[in-house]
Short mmCIF file of C-alpha atoms in Angstrom, two decimals:
data_model
loop_
_atom_site.label_atom_id
_atom_site.label_comp_id
_atom_site.label_asym_id
_atom_site.label_seq_id
_atom_site.Cartn_x
_atom_site.Cartn_y
_atom_site.Cartn_z
CA MET A 1 1.13 -105.14 -4.26
CA GLN A 2 3.86 -107.75 -4.80
CA SER A 3 4.69 -109.14 -8.24
CA LYS A 4 3.05 -112.48 -7.43
CA LYS A 5 -0.62 -111.84 -6.82
CA ILE A 6 -2.40 -113.27 -3.80
CA GLN A 7 -4.66 -116.12 -4.91
CA VAL A 8 -8.19 -115.86 -3.47
CA LEU A 9 -10.77 -118.64 -3.52
CA LEU A 10 -14.21 -117.00 -3.24
CA ALA A 11 -17.27 -119.25 -2.81
CA GLU A 12 -20.55 -117.30 -2.90
CA ASP A 13 -23.80 -118.56 -4.42
CA ASP A 14 -25.26 -115.05 -4.66
CA LEU A 15 -23.49 -114.21 -7.90
CA SER A 16 -24.45 -110.54 -7.77
CA LEU A 17 -22.60 -110.20 -4.46
CA GLY A 18 -19.90 -112.56 -5.65
CA TYR A 19 -19.03 -110.43 -8.67
CA VAL A 20 -19.04 -107.25 -6.58
CA ILE A 21 -16.54 -108.83 -4.19
CA LYS A 22 -14.46 -110.25 -7.02
CA ASP A 23 -14.32 -106.94 -8.92
CA ASN A 24 -13.27 -105.02 -5.81
CA LEU A 25 -10.60 -107.54 -4.84
CA THR A 26 -9.30 -107.65 -8.41
CA GLU A 27 -9.04 -103.86 -8.42
CA ALA A 28 -7.08 -104.12 -5.15
CA GLY A 29 -4.57 -106.42 -6.83
CA TYR A 30 -5.80 -109.90 -5.91
CA ASP A 31 -6.29 -112.82 -8.29
CA VAL A 32 -9.81 -114.07 -7.51
CA LYS A 33 -11.53 -117.28 -8.55
CA LEU A 34 -15.29 -117.18 -7.92
CA TYR A 35 -17.42 -120.32 -7.44
CA ALA A 36 -21.18 -120.49 -6.92
CA ASP A 37 -21.29 -123.83 -5.08
CA GLY A 38 -19.28 -125.65 -2.45
CA GLN A 39 -18.29 -128.65 -4.55
CA SER A 40 -16.70 -126.45 -7.22
CA ALA A 41 -14.77 -124.64 -4.48
CA ILE A 42 -13.45 -127.94 -3.11
CA ASP A 43 -12.43 -129.11 -6.57
CA SER A 44 -10.63 -125.82 -7.19
CA PHE A 45 -8.71 -125.98 -3.92
CA ASP A 46 -7.56 -129.49 -4.77
CA LYS A 47 -6.05 -128.32 -8.06
CA ALA A 48 -4.82 -124.76 -7.54
CA GLU A 49 -2.53 -122.80 -5.24
CA VAL A 50 -4.69 -120.77 -2.84
CA ASP A 51 -3.51 -118.11 -0.38
CA ILE A 52 -6.83 -117.25 1.31
CA CYS A 53 -10.43 -118.53 1.20
CA LEU A 54 -13.68 -116.55 1.51
CA LEU A 55 -16.61 -118.90 2.06
CA ASP A 56 -20.32 -118.25 2.17
CA VAL A 57 -22.15 -120.56 4.58
CA MET A 58 -25.23 -121.57 2.58
CA MET A 59 -24.32 -122.94 -0.87
CA PRO A 60 -25.58 -125.66 -3.20
CA PHE A 61 -24.10 -129.18 -3.17
CA LYS A 62 -21.66 -128.54 -0.28
CA ASP A 63 -22.12 -125.86 2.38
CA GLY A 64 -19.34 -123.62 3.65
CA PHE A 65 -18.70 -125.78 6.72
CA THR A 66 -18.07 -128.85 4.57
CA VAL A 67 -15.75 -126.86 2.31
CA ALA A 68 -13.80 -125.59 5.32
CA LYS A 69 -13.39 -129.11 6.71
CA LYS A 70 -12.06 -130.34 3.36
CA ILE A 71 -9.61 -127.43 3.16
CA ARG A 72 -8.39 -128.05 6.71
CA GLN A 73 -7.70 -131.69 5.84
CA GLN A 74 -5.16 -130.41 3.33
CA SER A 75 -3.87 -127.22 4.93
CA ASP A 76 -3.75 -125.86 8.46
CA VAL A 77 -2.20 -122.59 7.28
CA VAL A 78 -4.42 -121.15 4.52
CA PRO A 79 -6.68 -118.52 6.16
CA ILE A 80 -10.44 -119.10 5.96
CA LEU A 81 -12.93 -116.25 6.40
CA PHE A 82 -16.65 -117.05 6.55
CA ILE A 83 -19.29 -114.75 5.08
CA THR A 84 -22.29 -115.04 7.40
CA ALA A 85 -25.82 -113.75 7.76
CA LYS A 86 -26.23 -111.14 10.48
CA SER A 87 -28.51 -113.16 12.77
CA MET A 88 -26.82 -116.56 12.47
CA GLU A 89 -24.81 -116.81 15.70
CA GLU A 90 -24.51 -120.59 15.48
CA ASP A 91 -23.03 -120.28 12.00
CA ARG A 92 -20.18 -118.23 13.43
CA ILE A 93 -19.48 -120.68 16.25
CA LYS A 94 -19.68 -123.68 13.93
CA GLY A 95 -17.42 -121.87 11.47
CA PHE A 96 -14.66 -121.50 14.05
CA LEU A 97 -15.00 -125.14 15.05
CA THR A 98 -14.55 -126.26 11.45
CA GLY A 99 -11.30 -124.32 11.15
CA ALA A 100 -12.27 -120.78 10.17
CA ASP A 101 -9.98 -117.94 11.22
CA ASP A 102 -12.58 -115.17 11.15
CA TYR A 103 -16.00 -114.20 9.88
CA ILE A 104 -17.52 -111.11 8.30
CA VAL A 105 -21.23 -110.32 8.56
CA LYS A 106 -23.45 -109.26 5.65
CA PRO A 107 -23.79 -106.48 4.75
CA PHE A 108 -20.16 -105.40 5.00
CA SER A 109 -17.95 -102.75 3.46
CA MET A 110 -15.21 -103.74 1.04
CA GLN A 111 -12.73 -101.74 3.10
CA GLU A 112 -13.49 -103.91 6.13
CA LEU A 113 -13.08 -107.09 4.09
CA LEU A 114 -9.77 -105.91 2.65
CA LEU A 115 -8.45 -105.00 6.10
CA ARG A 116 -9.44 -108.36 7.56
CA MET A 117 -7.85 -110.23 4.67
CA ASP A 118 -4.65 -108.22 5.00
CA VAL A 119 -4.30 -109.20 8.67
CA PHE A 120 -4.32 -112.91 7.88
CA ILE A 121 -2.18 -112.65 4.77
CA ARG A 122 0.52 -110.78 6.69
CA ARG A 123 0.31 -113.31 9.52
CA THR A 124 0.67 -116.22 7.12
CA ARG A 125 3.66 -114.60 5.42
CA LYS A 126 5.30 -113.99 8.79
CA LEU A 127 4.70 -117.61 9.75
CA HIS A 128 6.55 -118.79 6.66
CA ALA A 129 9.34 -116.25 7.09
CA ASP A 130 10.00 -116.82 10.79
CA GLN A 131 12.63 -119.23 11.97
CA VAL A 132 11.50 -122.37 13.75
CA GLN A 133 9.75 -121.48 17.01
CA GLU A 134 9.62 -124.29 19.54
CA TYR A 135 8.54 -124.49 23.16
CA GLN A 136 9.25 -127.29 25.64
CA PHE A 137 7.06 -127.73 28.71
CA GLY A 138 7.04 -130.89 30.79
CA ASN A 139 7.37 -133.82 28.42
CA LEU A 140 5.57 -131.93 25.64
CA ARG A 141 7.22 -130.13 22.73
CA PHE A 142 5.35 -127.55 20.66
CA SER A 143 6.54 -126.43 17.22
CA TYR A 144 4.67 -123.28 16.25
CA THR A 145 6.24 -123.24 12.79
CA ASP A 146 5.19 -126.82 12.01
CA LEU A 147 1.85 -126.62 13.86
CA ARG A 148 2.70 -129.75 15.85
CA LEU A 149 2.47 -130.73 19.51
CA TYR A 150 4.56 -133.74 20.47
CA SER A 151 4.39 -136.01 23.52
CA PRO A 152 6.26 -139.27 24.20
CA VAL A 153 3.26 -141.29 23.03
CA GLU A 154 1.51 -139.22 20.35
CA GLU A 155 1.65 -136.25 17.99
CA HIS A 156 -1.10 -133.70 17.38
CA THR A 157 -1.48 -131.57 14.27
CA LEU A 158 -2.84 -128.18 15.34
CA THR A 159 -4.94 -125.72 13.40
CA GLN A 160 -3.44 -122.27 12.92
CA LYS A 161 -5.76 -120.82 15.57
CA GLU A 162 -4.87 -123.56 18.08
CA ALA A 163 -1.19 -122.86 17.45
CA ASP A 164 -1.67 -119.09 17.83
CA LEU A 165 -3.46 -119.62 21.13
CA LEU A 166 -0.90 -122.08 22.49
CA LYS A 167 1.96 -119.78 21.47
CA PHE A 168 0.36 -116.90 23.37
CA LEU A 169 -0.11 -119.12 26.43
CA CYS A 170 3.53 -120.26 26.28
CA GLU A 171 4.73 -116.67 26.05
CA HIS A 172 2.69 -115.78 29.15
CA ALA A 173 2.99 -119.00 31.15
CA ASN A 174 2.25 -119.04 34.91
CA ARG A 175 0.46 -115.70 34.98
CA ILE A 176 -3.24 -114.89 35.07
CA LEU A 177 -4.55 -113.79 31.67
CA LYS A 178 -7.85 -111.97 31.42
CA ARG A 179 -10.34 -113.31 28.89
CA GLU A 180 -10.37 -110.05 26.95
CA GLU A 181 -6.56 -110.04 26.86
CA VAL A 182 -6.48 -113.45 25.19
CA LEU A 183 -9.24 -112.53 22.74
CA LEU A 184 -7.61 -109.28 21.69
CA ASN A 185 -4.17 -110.82 21.21
CA VAL A 186 -5.19 -114.08 19.50
CA TRP A 187 -8.48 -113.22 17.76
CA GLY A 188 -7.93 -109.50 17.32
CA LYS A 189 -11.12 -108.41 19.08
CA ASP A 190 -13.25 -109.09 22.14
CA ASP A 191 -16.84 -110.11 21.60
CA TYR A 192 -19.35 -112.68 22.82
CA PHE A 193 -19.18 -115.00 19.80
CA LEU A 194 -15.39 -115.18 19.85
CA GLY A 195 -15.47 -115.77 23.60
CA ARG A 196 -17.56 -118.89 23.12
CA SER A 197 -15.21 -120.09 20.42
CA MET A 198 -12.18 -119.44 22.67
CA ASP A 199 -13.66 -121.65 25.39
CA VAL A 200 -13.93 -124.51 22.90
CA PHE A 201 -10.30 -124.07 21.86
CA MET A 202 -9.20 -124.06 25.52
CA THR A 203 -11.02 -127.37 26.04
CA LYS A 204 -9.27 -128.86 23.02
CA LEU A 205 -5.85 -127.80 24.31
CA ARG A 206 -6.58 -129.37 27.70
CA LYS A 207 -7.20 -132.70 25.97
CA TYR A 208 -3.80 -132.43 24.29
CA PHE A 209 -2.13 -131.74 27.65
CA LYS A 210 -3.43 -134.95 29.25
CA ALA A 211 -0.18 -136.67 28.25
CA ASP A 212 1.53 -134.66 31.02
CA PRO A 213 -0.44 -134.02 34.24
CA THR A 214 2.08 -131.34 35.32
CA VAL A 215 0.82 -129.12 32.49
CA VAL A 216 -2.43 -127.48 33.59
CA LEU A 217 -4.55 -124.91 31.75
CA GLU A 218 -6.49 -123.44 34.65
CA THR A 219 -9.72 -121.45 34.40
CA ILE A 220 -9.84 -118.52 36.82
CA HIS A 221 -13.59 -118.06 37.14
CA GLY A 222 -14.77 -114.56 36.39
CA VAL A 223 -11.30 -113.49 35.29
CA GLY A 224 -9.63 -115.68 32.68
CA PHE A 225 -6.97 -118.37 32.50
CA ARG A 226 -3.54 -119.38 33.74
CA PHE A 227 -1.24 -121.73 31.83
CA ASN A 228 0.68 -123.57 34.56
CA ALA A 229 3.77 -125.06 32.95
CA ASN A 230 7.54 -125.07 33.41
CA LEU A 231 8.95 -124.01 30.08
CA GLY A 232 12.43 -125.26 29.26
#
């Protein structure tokens, strides 16, 4: 890997699993800090440079959702992957709503975890390396690089996932997009849980667009969406 190691914050209260993950990631070239409770993870993020976070859901003192919210208050860019129990659908949905980028279900293979991490690390690097990407539609201005959406009366700070979704909509404005097309391009896969999360993100974007009634994110029932906007 590169000379500067990727810094991983791993929060997992099952220390047996935690050390297995840490040892495998260390062998793969990552610098991993393992914490057995949510409060320690929050304290660590406040003090150290972190490139990616792996968070268990159920932990002492602060659960994974609380940790994710605290991290998102400080950074919209650092990727967050939740480690979830197989049957806990609501955990996955709630994880996305608190700012998670993805989830991985126990039990999982280390190869799968490494591949998922690599996707987000490369995306984050590209985000930092890219030149400023801005889109103008109606009286709204969207800066993908800065994760900001501006209107004449207010400014919204977007999460990385909101920005990824809005960028995809801008790049395919005024055409019908199938649900599976959006999921595959923004979330990387098409499944039921991600589909529910996508609908929530679409609703959030619609609220942001209220500043300009000419910008309409339309639901095409049974098919997908169409982002009706005149991009300048």
